[in-house]
Tab-separated table of C-alpha atoms in Angstrom:
chain	number	residue	atom	x	y	z
A	1	MET	CA	7.513	53.489	-52.731
A	2	ALA	CA	10.888	52.289	-53.959
A	3	ILE	CA	12.262	53.928	-57.091
A	4	THR	CA	13.114	51.712	-59.976
A	5	ALA	CA	15.846	52.717	-62.403
A	6	LEU	CA	15.969	51.987	-66.104
A	7	LYS	CA	18.245	49.186	-67.104
A	8	PRO	CA	21.104	50.682	-69.186
A	9	SER	CA	20.477	48.332	-72.087
A	10	LEU	CA	16.709	48.893	-72.076
A	11	THR	CA	15.315	49.706	-75.529
A	12	SER	CA	11.597	49.173	-75.118
A	13	PHE	CA	9.664	49.638	-71.880
A	14	PHE	CA	6.145	48.561	-72.869
A	15	THR	CA	5.042	45.737	-75.117
A	16	GLY	CA	2.300	43.142	-75.526
A	17	SER	CA	-1.456	43.328	-75.348
A	18	THR	CA	-3.590	46.359	-75.978
A	19	ALA	CA	-5.136	46.016	-72.541
A	20	THR	CA	-2.279	46.547	-70.074
A	21	PRO	CA	1.274	47.575	-70.923
A	22	ARG	CA	4.038	45.404	-69.305
A	23	LEU	CA	7.777	45.383	-68.970
A	24	LEU	CA	10.003	43.385	-71.286
A	25	GLN	CA	12.551	43.035	-68.493
A	26	PRO	CA	11.940	44.493	-65.022
A	27	PRO	CA	14.713	46.989	-64.331
A	28	PRO	CA	16.887	46.398	-61.243
A	29	SER	CA	15.968	48.229	-58.096
A	30	SER	CA	17.838	51.432	-57.412
A	31	SER	CA	20.647	51.115	-54.947
A	32	SER	CA	20.052	54.426	-53.332
A	33	PRO	CA	16.841	55.472	-51.518
A	34	ARG	CA	14.795	58.301	-52.868
A	35	LEU	CA	15.162	61.535	-50.979
A	36	LEU	CA	12.665	64.331	-50.537
A	37	LEU	CA	13.278	67.462	-52.574
A	38	THR	CA	15.135	70.120	-50.540
A	39	LYS	CA	15.616	73.837	-50.928
A	40	ALA	CA	18.769	75.725	-50.522
A	41	SER	CA	18.685	78.554	-48.038
A	42	SER	CA	18.646	82.096	-49.366
A	43	SER	CA	18.948	85.517	-47.898
A	44	ALA	CA	15.705	86.550	-49.639
A	45	PRO	CA	12.450	84.783	-50.210
A	46	SER	CA	12.567	82.487	-53.208
A	47	PRO	CA	9.587	80.181	-53.599
A	48	SER	CA	10.048	77.091	-55.725
A	49	PRO	CA	7.669	75.998	-58.514
A	50	PRO	CA	5.379	73.181	-57.363
A	51	PRO	CA	7.499	70.010	-57.737
A	52	SER	CA	5.991	66.689	-58.690
A	53	SER	CA	6.260	64.923	-55.316
A	54	SER	CA	3.125	64.503	-53.188
A	55	SER	CA	4.932	65.762	-50.078
A	56	SER	CA	5.830	69.021	-51.823
A	57	SER	CA	2.235	69.323	-52.969
A	58	GLU	CA	1.075	69.083	-49.399
A	59	GLN	CA	3.661	71.761	-48.431
A	60	SER	CA	2.199	74.110	-51.100
A	61	ALA	CA	-1.277	73.435	-49.769
A	62	SER	CA	-0.180	74.029	-46.163
A	63	ALA	CA	1.528	77.282	-47.095
A	64	SER	CA	-1.667	78.705	-48.426
A	65	ALA	CA	-3.907	77.320	-45.666
A	66	SER	CA	-3.485	80.347	-43.386
A	67	ALA	CA	-4.521	82.683	-46.190
A	68	SER	CA	-7.660	80.680	-46.848
A	69	ALA	CA	-8.671	79.936	-43.249
A	70	SER	CA	-11.810	82.060	-43.574
A	71	ALA	CA	-12.839	80.510	-46.927
A	72	PRO	CA	-15.851	78.157	-47.050
A	73	ALA	CA	-15.111	74.471	-46.426
A	74	PRO	CA	-14.164	72.549	-49.547
A	75	VAL	CA	-16.695	70.318	-51.171
A	76	GLY	CA	-16.102	66.576	-50.601
A	77	ARG	CA	-14.961	64.503	-53.579
A	78	ARG	CA	-18.157	62.469	-53.888
A	79	GLN	CA	-20.251	65.628	-53.623
A	80	PHE	CA	-17.920	67.454	-55.985
A	81	ALA	CA	-18.304	64.783	-58.695
A	82	THR	CA	-22.123	64.770	-58.312
A	83	LEU	CA	-22.395	68.570	-58.435
A	84	THR	CA	-20.092	69.108	-61.387
A	85	SER	CA	-20.936	66.201	-63.664
A	86	LEU	CA	-24.035	68.134	-64.880
A	87	SER	CA	-22.376	71.533	-65.112
A	88	LEU	CA	-21.304	71.350	-68.736
A	89	ALA	CA	-24.217	69.319	-70.043
A	90	ALA	CA	-27.037	71.291	-68.349
A	91	ALA	CA	-25.840	74.878	-68.581
A	92	PRO	CA	-23.326	77.132	-70.330
A	93	LEU	CA	-19.980	77.644	-68.676
A	94	VAL	CA	-20.343	80.093	-65.825
A	95	GLY	CA	-18.136	81.387	-63.050
A	96	PRO	CA	-17.551	84.461	-60.921
A	97	PRO	CA	-17.116	87.571	-63.105
A	98	ALA	CA	-13.523	88.237	-64.145
A	99	ALA	CA	-11.876	91.315	-62.805
A	100	ARG	CA	-10.966	93.626	-65.694
A	101	ALA	CA	-7.538	95.209	-65.912
A	102	GLY	CA	-8.585	98.339	-64.095
A	103	ASP	CA	-9.756	96.466	-61.027
A	104	ASP	CA	-6.275	95.292	-60.096
A	105	GLY	CA	-4.417	98.023	-61.957
A	106	LEU	CA	-2.878	95.588	-64.387
A	107	SER	CA	-2.170	97.215	-67.751
A	108	GLU	CA	-2.280	94.075	-69.909
A	109	TRP	CA	-3.648	91.351	-67.666
A	110	GLU	CA	-6.918	90.586	-65.967
A	111	ARG	CA	-7.560	88.195	-63.061
A	112	VAL	CA	-10.024	85.404	-63.770
A	113	PHE	CA	-11.706	84.089	-60.657
A	114	LEU	CA	-12.197	80.327	-60.639
A	115	PRO	CA	-14.763	78.052	-58.990
A	116	ILE	CA	-12.180	76.061	-57.005
A	117	ASP	CA	-10.825	75.802	-53.448
A	118	PRO	CA	-8.398	78.662	-52.516
A	119	GLY	CA	-5.543	76.221	-51.837
A	120	VAL	CA	-5.318	74.780	-55.352
A	121	VAL	CA	-2.048	75.323	-57.205
A	122	LEU	CA	-2.590	75.695	-60.969
A	123	LEU	CA	-0.054	73.693	-62.985
A	124	ASP	CA	-0.816	73.653	-66.746
A	125	ILE	CA	-3.194	74.908	-69.404
A	126	ALA	CA	-3.868	73.977	-73.021
A	127	PHE	CA	-6.373	74.750	-75.801
A	128	VAL	CA	-7.761	72.618	-78.614
A	129	PRO	CA	-5.959	73.857	-81.793
A	130	ASP	CA	-9.092	73.612	-83.930
A	131	ASP	CA	-11.177	75.552	-81.374
A	132	SER	CA	-9.299	78.434	-79.848
A	133	GLY	CA	-12.056	79.017	-77.319
A	134	HIS	CA	-12.013	75.450	-75.876
A	135	GLY	CA	-9.350	74.760	-73.289
A	136	PHE	CA	-8.550	72.864	-70.099
A	137	LEU	CA	-6.784	74.034	-66.870
A	138	LEU	CA	-5.081	71.594	-64.490
A	139	GLY	CA	-3.978	71.739	-60.914
A	140	THR	CA	-3.574	70.007	-57.595
A	141	ARG	CA	-6.406	68.428	-55.574
A	142	GLN	CA	-7.726	66.645	-58.676
A	143	THR	CA	-8.486	69.949	-60.400
A	144	ILE	CA	-9.624	69.954	-64.037
A	145	LEU	CA	-11.433	73.052	-65.343
A	146	GLU	CA	-12.864	73.635	-68.805
A	147	THR	CA	-13.547	76.801	-70.800
A	148	LYS	CA	-15.364	77.338	-74.049
A	149	ASP	CA	-15.027	81.109	-74.290
A	150	GLY	CA	-11.240	81.483	-74.560
A	151	GLY	CA	-10.554	81.473	-70.851
A	152	SER	CA	-12.873	84.231	-69.630
A	153	THR	CA	-14.916	81.778	-67.579
A	154	TRP	CA	-14.223	78.240	-66.371
A	155	ALA	CA	-16.268	75.376	-64.988
A	156	PRO	CA	-15.149	72.222	-63.100
A	157	ARG	CA	-14.927	69.177	-65.343
A	158	SER	CA	-15.667	65.708	-64.002
A	159	ILE	CA	-13.860	62.805	-65.796
A	160	PRO	CA	-15.264	59.495	-64.540
A	161	SER	CA	-12.169	57.538	-65.551
A	162	ALA	CA	-10.084	59.748	-63.305
A	163	GLU	CA	-12.366	59.464	-60.274
A	164	ASP	CA	-10.843	57.196	-57.613
A	165	GLU	CA	-11.630	57.361	-53.922
A	166	ASP	CA	-8.163	56.121	-53.044
A	167	PHE	CA	-6.276	58.927	-54.730
A	168	ASN	CA	-6.267	62.703	-54.882
A	169	TYR	CA	-4.621	63.294	-58.254
A	170	ARG	CA	-2.218	66.105	-59.026
A	171	PHE	CA	-2.612	66.788	-62.759
A	172	ASN	CA	0.804	67.927	-63.979
A	173	SER	CA	0.616	68.370	-67.741
A	174	ILE	CA	-1.782	68.551	-70.739
A	175	SER	CA	-1.173	68.722	-74.496
A	176	PHE	CA	-3.278	68.756	-77.658
A	177	LYS	CA	-2.515	68.012	-81.324
A	178	GLY	CA	-5.650	68.461	-83.426
A	179	LYS	CA	-8.522	66.884	-81.553
A	180	GLU	CA	-6.247	64.445	-79.716
A	181	GLY	CA	-5.238	65.318	-76.186
A	182	TRP	CA	-3.285	63.845	-73.260
A	183	ILE	CA	-3.288	64.467	-69.518
A	184	VAL	CA	-0.786	63.041	-67.003
A	185	GLY	CA	-0.615	63.276	-63.266
A	186	LYS	CA	0.502	61.804	-59.971
A	187	PRO	CA	-0.102	59.177	-58.721
A	188	SER	CA	0.712	57.862	-62.223
A	189	ILE	CA	-2.295	58.473	-64.434
A	190	LEU	CA	-2.647	58.916	-68.220
A	191	LEU	CA	-5.790	60.186	-69.909
A	192	TYR	CA	-6.406	60.359	-73.680
A	193	THR	CA	-9.082	61.992	-75.825
A	194	SER	CA	-9.687	61.807	-79.576
A	195	ASP	CA	-12.701	64.145	-79.624
A	196	ALA	CA	-11.239	67.426	-78.342
A	197	GLY	CA	-11.887	66.564	-74.731
A	198	GLU	CA	-15.533	65.682	-74.913
A	199	THR	CA	-14.698	62.251	-73.554
A	200	TRP	CA	-11.506	60.978	-71.844
A	201	GLU	CA	-10.193	57.427	-71.710
A	202	ARG	CA	-7.776	56.180	-69.080
A	203	ILE	CA	-4.711	54.441	-70.603
A	204	PRO	CA	-3.121	51.780	-68.319
A	205	LEU	CA	0.508	52.355	-67.166
A	206	SER	CA	3.045	49.889	-65.864
A	207	SER	CA	3.417	49.867	-62.070
A	208	GLN	CA	7.161	49.715	-62.651
A	209	LEU	CA	7.339	52.969	-64.440
A	210	PRO	CA	10.523	54.748	-63.165
A	211	GLY	CA	9.489	57.941	-61.452
A	212	ASP	CA	6.415	60.114	-61.617
A	213	ILE	CA	5.166	61.495	-64.981
A	214	VAL	CA	5.680	65.229	-64.998
A	215	TYR	CA	5.313	66.184	-68.664
A	216	ILE	CA	3.559	65.055	-71.836
A	217	LYS	CA	3.615	66.409	-75.404
A	218	ALA	CA	1.193	65.442	-78.163
A	219	THR	CA	3.409	64.990	-81.248
A	220	GLY	CA	1.091	63.621	-83.949
A	221	GLU	CA	-1.755	61.228	-84.744
A	222	LYS	CA	-2.010	58.791	-81.788
A	223	SER	CA	1.532	59.861	-80.865
A	224	ALA	CA	2.939	61.469	-77.762
A	225	GLU	CA	6.136	61.875	-75.728
A	226	MET	CA	6.138	61.738	-71.963
A	227	VAL	CA	8.832	62.373	-69.320
A	228	THR	CA	9.203	61.218	-65.718
A	229	ASP	CA	11.003	63.072	-62.931
A	230	GLN	CA	13.805	60.492	-63.095
A	231	GLY	CA	14.605	61.365	-66.696
A	232	ALA	CA	12.873	58.473	-68.486
A	233	ILE	CA	11.492	59.596	-71.880
A	234	TYR	CA	8.897	57.419	-73.608
A	235	ILE	CA	7.354	57.650	-77.059
A	236	THR	CA	4.121	56.123	-78.323
A	237	SER	CA	2.652	56.039	-81.835
A	238	ASN	CA	-0.342	53.767	-81.169
A	239	ARG	CA	-2.486	55.741	-78.725
A	240	GLY	CA	-0.492	54.840	-75.634
A	241	TYR	CA	-0.787	51.059	-75.763
A	242	ASN	CA	2.970	50.623	-76.367
A	243	TRP	CA	5.823	52.922	-75.353
A	244	ARG	CA	9.403	52.985	-76.523
A	245	ALA	CA	12.218	54.256	-74.366
A	246	ALA	CA	14.041	57.187	-75.974
A	247	VAL	CA	16.916	57.107	-73.428
A	248	GLN	CA	18.729	54.029	-72.205
A	249	GLU	CA	18.884	54.871	-68.484
A	250	THR	CA	17.677	57.246	-65.815
A	251	VAL	CA	19.718	60.287	-64.960
A	252	SER	CA	20.781	58.656	-61.722
A	253	ALA	CA	22.449	55.873	-63.645
A	254	THR	CA	24.038	58.397	-65.988
A	255	LEU	CA	25.494	60.389	-63.150
A	256	ASN	CA	26.847	57.301	-61.439
A	257	ARG	CA	28.897	56.694	-64.579
A	258	THR	CA	29.933	60.311	-65.173
A	259	VAL	CA	30.462	61.612	-61.570
A	260	SER	CA	34.210	61.418	-62.154
A	261	SER	CA	33.919	63.675	-65.247
A	262	GLY	CA	33.657	66.769	-63.078
A	263	ILE	CA	29.942	67.384	-62.661
A	264	SER	CA	29.813	69.437	-59.470
A	265	GLY	CA	27.240	68.389	-56.974
A	266	ALA	CA	26.331	65.111	-58.665
A	267	SER	CA	27.072	63.191	-55.477
A	268	TYR	CA	24.218	65.030	-53.865
A	269	TYR	CA	21.758	64.227	-56.684
A	270	THR	CA	18.463	62.848	-55.403
A	271	GLY	CA	17.422	61.265	-58.646
A	272	THR	CA	14.581	63.574	-59.635
A	273	PHE	CA	14.096	66.742	-61.674
A	274	ASN	CA	12.937	70.017	-60.210
A	275	THR	CA	11.775	71.354	-63.588
A	276	VAL	CA	11.842	70.140	-67.208
A	277	ASN	CA	11.132	72.111	-70.369
A	278	ARG	CA	10.915	71.082	-74.035
A	279	SER	CA	11.766	73.233	-77.097
A	280	PRO	CA	9.647	73.206	-80.256
A	281	GLU	CA	12.401	71.061	-81.891
A	282	GLY	CA	12.096	68.421	-79.207
A	283	ASN	CA	15.181	69.312	-77.141
A	284	TYR	CA	14.932	69.153	-73.305
A	285	VAL	CA	16.547	71.054	-70.490
A	286	ALA	CA	16.018	69.910	-66.894
A	287	VAL	CA	17.173	71.231	-63.503
A	288	SER	CA	18.321	68.790	-60.785
A	289	SER	CA	16.152	68.736	-57.644
A	290	ARG	CA	18.775	70.600	-55.633
A	291	GLY	CA	19.414	73.153	-58.413
A	292	ASN	CA	23.160	72.498	-58.361
A	293	PHE	CA	23.474	71.495	-62.049
A	294	TYR	CA	21.306	70.985	-65.121
A	295	LEU	CA	20.916	68.364	-67.859
A	296	THR	CA	20.028	68.484	-71.558
A	297	TRP	CA	18.817	65.926	-74.060
A	298	GLU	CA	18.429	66.070	-77.862
A	299	PRO	CA	16.523	63.527	-79.994
A	300	GLY	CA	18.787	60.563	-80.849
A	301	GLN	CA	21.052	60.900	-77.839
A	302	PRO	CA	21.125	57.719	-75.691
A	303	PHE	CA	21.684	59.568	-72.389
A	304	TRP	CA	21.033	62.907	-70.715
A	305	GLN	CA	24.020	65.225	-70.800
A	306	PRO	CA	24.839	66.830	-67.412
A	307	HIS	CA	26.192	70.390	-67.203
A	308	ASN	CA	27.845	72.383	-64.391
A	309	ARG	CA	25.983	75.552	-63.578
A	310	ALA	CA	27.869	78.685	-64.648
A	311	VAL	CA	26.458	80.820	-61.769
A	312	ALA	CA	27.143	80.862	-58.046
A	313	ARG	CA	23.525	80.555	-56.848
A	314	ARG	CA	21.452	77.453	-57.292
A	315	ILE	CA	19.268	77.164	-60.358
A	316	GLN	CA	15.530	77.693	-59.994
A	317	ASN	CA	14.319	76.947	-63.481
A	318	MET	CA	15.514	76.874	-67.100
A	319	GLY	CA	13.783	77.043	-70.467
A	320	TRP	CA	14.031	77.987	-74.108
A	321	ARG	CA	13.906	81.441	-75.624
A	322	ALA	CA	11.980	82.164	-78.808
A	323	ASP	CA	15.271	82.408	-80.720
A	324	GLY	CA	16.440	78.936	-79.592
A	325	GLY	CA	18.725	80.114	-76.796
A	326	LEU	CA	18.283	79.325	-73.096
A	327	TRP	CA	17.093	81.410	-70.143
A	328	LEU	CA	18.157	80.531	-66.576
A	329	LEU	CA	16.648	81.623	-63.271
A	330	VAL	CA	18.495	81.367	-59.935
A	331	ARG	CA	17.141	81.318	-56.433
A	332	GLY	CA	16.904	84.844	-54.974
A	333	GLY	CA	15.625	86.506	-58.158
A	334	GLY	CA	18.485	86.377	-60.709
A	335	LEU	CA	17.890	85.980	-64.438
A	336	TYR	CA	20.542	84.893	-66.965
A	337	LEU	CA	20.475	84.436	-70.748
A	338	SER	CA	22.753	82.163	-72.709
A	339	LYS	CA	25.170	83.692	-75.244
A	340	GLY	CA	24.028	82.630	-78.624
A	341	THR	CA	21.521	79.837	-79.376
A	342	GLY	CA	21.416	76.116	-78.681
A	343	ILE	CA	22.810	74.249	-75.723
A	344	THR	CA	25.648	75.958	-73.905
A	345	GLU	CA	27.153	76.586	-70.485
A	346	ASP	CA	27.934	80.269	-71.260
A	347	PHE	CA	25.436	82.647	-69.659
A	348	GLU	CA	25.351	86.338	-68.781
A	349	GLU	CA	23.241	88.006	-66.082
A	350	VAL	CA	20.456	90.485	-66.915
A	351	SER	CA	19.429	93.196	-64.474
A	352	VAL	CA	15.877	92.728	-63.143
A	353	GLN	CA	13.838	94.355	-60.428
A	354	SER	CA	12.752	91.250	-58.547
A	355	ARG	CA	12.849	92.858	-55.086
A	356	GLY	CA	14.708	89.765	-53.926
A	357	PHE	CA	11.839	87.400	-54.635
A	358	GLY	CA	12.430	84.359	-56.787
A	359	ILE	CA	11.467	84.526	-60.483
A	360	LEU	CA	9.897	81.181	-61.297
A	361	ASP	CA	9.124	81.116	-65.034
A	362	VAL	CA	9.515	82.938	-68.318
A	363	GLY	CA	7.118	82.806	-71.250
A	364	TYR	CA	7.701	84.286	-74.712
A	365	ARG	CA	4.840	86.026	-76.519
A	366	SER	CA	7.067	86.794	-79.521
A	367	PRO	CA	10.830	86.720	-80.302
A	368	GLU	CA	11.135	90.194	-78.666
A	369	GLU	CA	8.434	90.257	-76.025
A	370	ALA	CA	8.442	87.952	-72.963
A	371	TRP	CA	6.982	87.942	-69.467
A	372	ALA	CA	8.529	86.567	-66.274
A	373	ALA	CA	6.609	85.780	-63.117
A	374	GLY	CA	7.514	84.744	-59.613
A	375	GLY	CA	7.003	84.968	-55.887
A	376	SER	CA	4.763	87.504	-54.217
A	377	GLY	CA	3.111	88.561	-57.488
A	378	ILE	CA	6.324	89.499	-59.314
A	379	LEU	CA	5.495	90.227	-63.011
A	380	LEU	CA	8.191	91.476	-65.411
A	381	ARG	CA	8.158	92.342	-69.123
A	382	THR	CA	10.795	92.674	-71.835
A	383	THR	CA	10.243	94.036	-75.355
A	384	ASN	CA	13.833	93.595	-76.621
A	385	GLY	CA	14.413	89.868	-76.354
A	386	GLY	CA	15.340	89.946	-72.688
A	387	LYS	CA	18.076	92.581	-72.620
A	388	THR	CA	16.083	94.816	-70.246
A	389	TRP	CA	13.066	94.081	-68.027
A	390	ILE	CA	10.445	96.362	-66.515
A	391	ARG	CA	8.444	95.346	-63.427
A	392	ASP	CA	4.667	95.709	-63.617
A	393	LYS	CA	4.166	97.156	-60.125
A	394	ALA	CA	0.419	96.740	-60.284
A	395	ALA	CA	0.905	92.945	-60.097
A	396	ASP	CA	2.233	93.444	-56.572
A	397	ASN	CA	-1.395	93.486	-55.461
A	398	ILE	CA	-1.785	89.815	-56.426
A	399	ALA	CA	-1.259	87.967	-53.153
A	400	ALA	CA	0.081	84.748	-54.631
A	401	ASN	CA	3.211	83.133	-56.078
A	402	LEU	CA	2.997	83.029	-59.864
A	403	TYR	CA	4.500	79.726	-61.062
A	404	SER	CA	3.960	79.539	-64.813
A	405	VAL	CA	3.646	81.771	-67.878
A	406	LYS	CA	1.894	80.184	-70.859
A	407	PHE	CA	1.362	81.888	-74.184
A	408	ILE	CA	-0.859	79.806	-76.512
A	409	ASN	CA	-0.227	82.335	-79.271
A	410	ASP	CA	0.594	86.056	-79.548
A	411	LYS	CA	-3.039	86.914	-78.659
A	412	LYS	CA	-3.729	84.379	-75.890
A	413	GLY	CA	-1.639	84.035	-72.711
A	414	PHE	CA	-2.025	83.042	-69.072
A	415	VAL	CA	-0.137	83.246	-65.805
A	416	LEU	CA	-0.832	80.384	-63.338
A	417	GLY	CA	-0.276	80.652	-59.609
A	418	ASN	CA	-1.140	79.173	-56.208
A	419	ASP	CA	-4.344	79.815	-54.289
A	420	GLY	CA	-6.263	79.358	-57.608
A	421	VAL	CA	-4.789	82.575	-59.119
A	422	LEU	CA	-5.146	82.827	-62.945
A	423	LEU	CA	-4.235	85.934	-64.978
A	424	ARG	CA	-5.361	86.320	-68.588
A	425	TYR	CA	-3.493	88.375	-71.169
A	426	LEU	CA	-5.450	91.253	-72.671
A	427	GLY	CA	-2.934	92.611	-75.175
């Protein structure tokens, strides 16, 4: 599918009827073809977080196929929808018993076994603010799970508006504000609920949306903010029927204008993000698909701001610390923290025991305590704001790559991985 770039002067992407959003002016076609995401070679294993492209999703599934060769055959989609549509209405949420901490030797985490195919990569999790026990878990292969006991047990959730025999959706992101919630995925799909997830409505999206939707954030009543992997940011305040562009162009267009300003590696930019993370204040940091530079955006800025990486190795992921500073992960297992708070290019390395495996994500439980997770079951903890890290060796027994660390609050946290691996924080 050809990639369509935002027109530099574009100020509003969607307009018109409440039935189907449409473009004010179709943006011109991109002059350069879209390339597949690539990985830089490394002397040590360094798995990448699951990117948003369907080809990379298949690679993730293929990589775990050998480990699950002896597993039962997956249930067909039609059979799956039939079997699971009654699961929540007819019976309480059930699932295989969760392994307590002592079973895997984890001091503060337990593994929760899920009723899904082994090859599923878990991608995001969220809970209803007004009901701390009610939450949803997303993943590849059209996976949506629901819990009503705080995450101890999960059941498959069937959403009729998301059932389509022609697509196998990859659900990338979920967010709640009060009882209102949003889910986005690839191929482009947007789901909305106003009753805490009891029912979900599919909101139409323009076929000319630039890039794939990789992130959504519920920001207020009938309001949300969504981001595509080409750097388009859209804001709605009327339940998703109209969207306003928050940036004037995609990052490809920005780099074409600023490549002479000294951004190293911009000429190799493929036009998509590898990762994107939002701060509580609404600031974004995103890593280019090749990991050779990063970009930031603050509310009110018309364009993304590109930054040279201050480290030799390629960037794996970046995000926001609890104090407002940045953390940066490089391929091969390195971890860096920015000096001070806010957006900067000044970082210093922190010593970690990653055994050469890539660290893929960091999640803060409090300003002082954070957990980092990565390839081959790497799990690290800091209790002093990131100055020193201790590896939880017991997590080495988890035969999976751990892609995401999510703390809902200081009492509730989860680690998401491939092969359907979910860890729950015990505290």
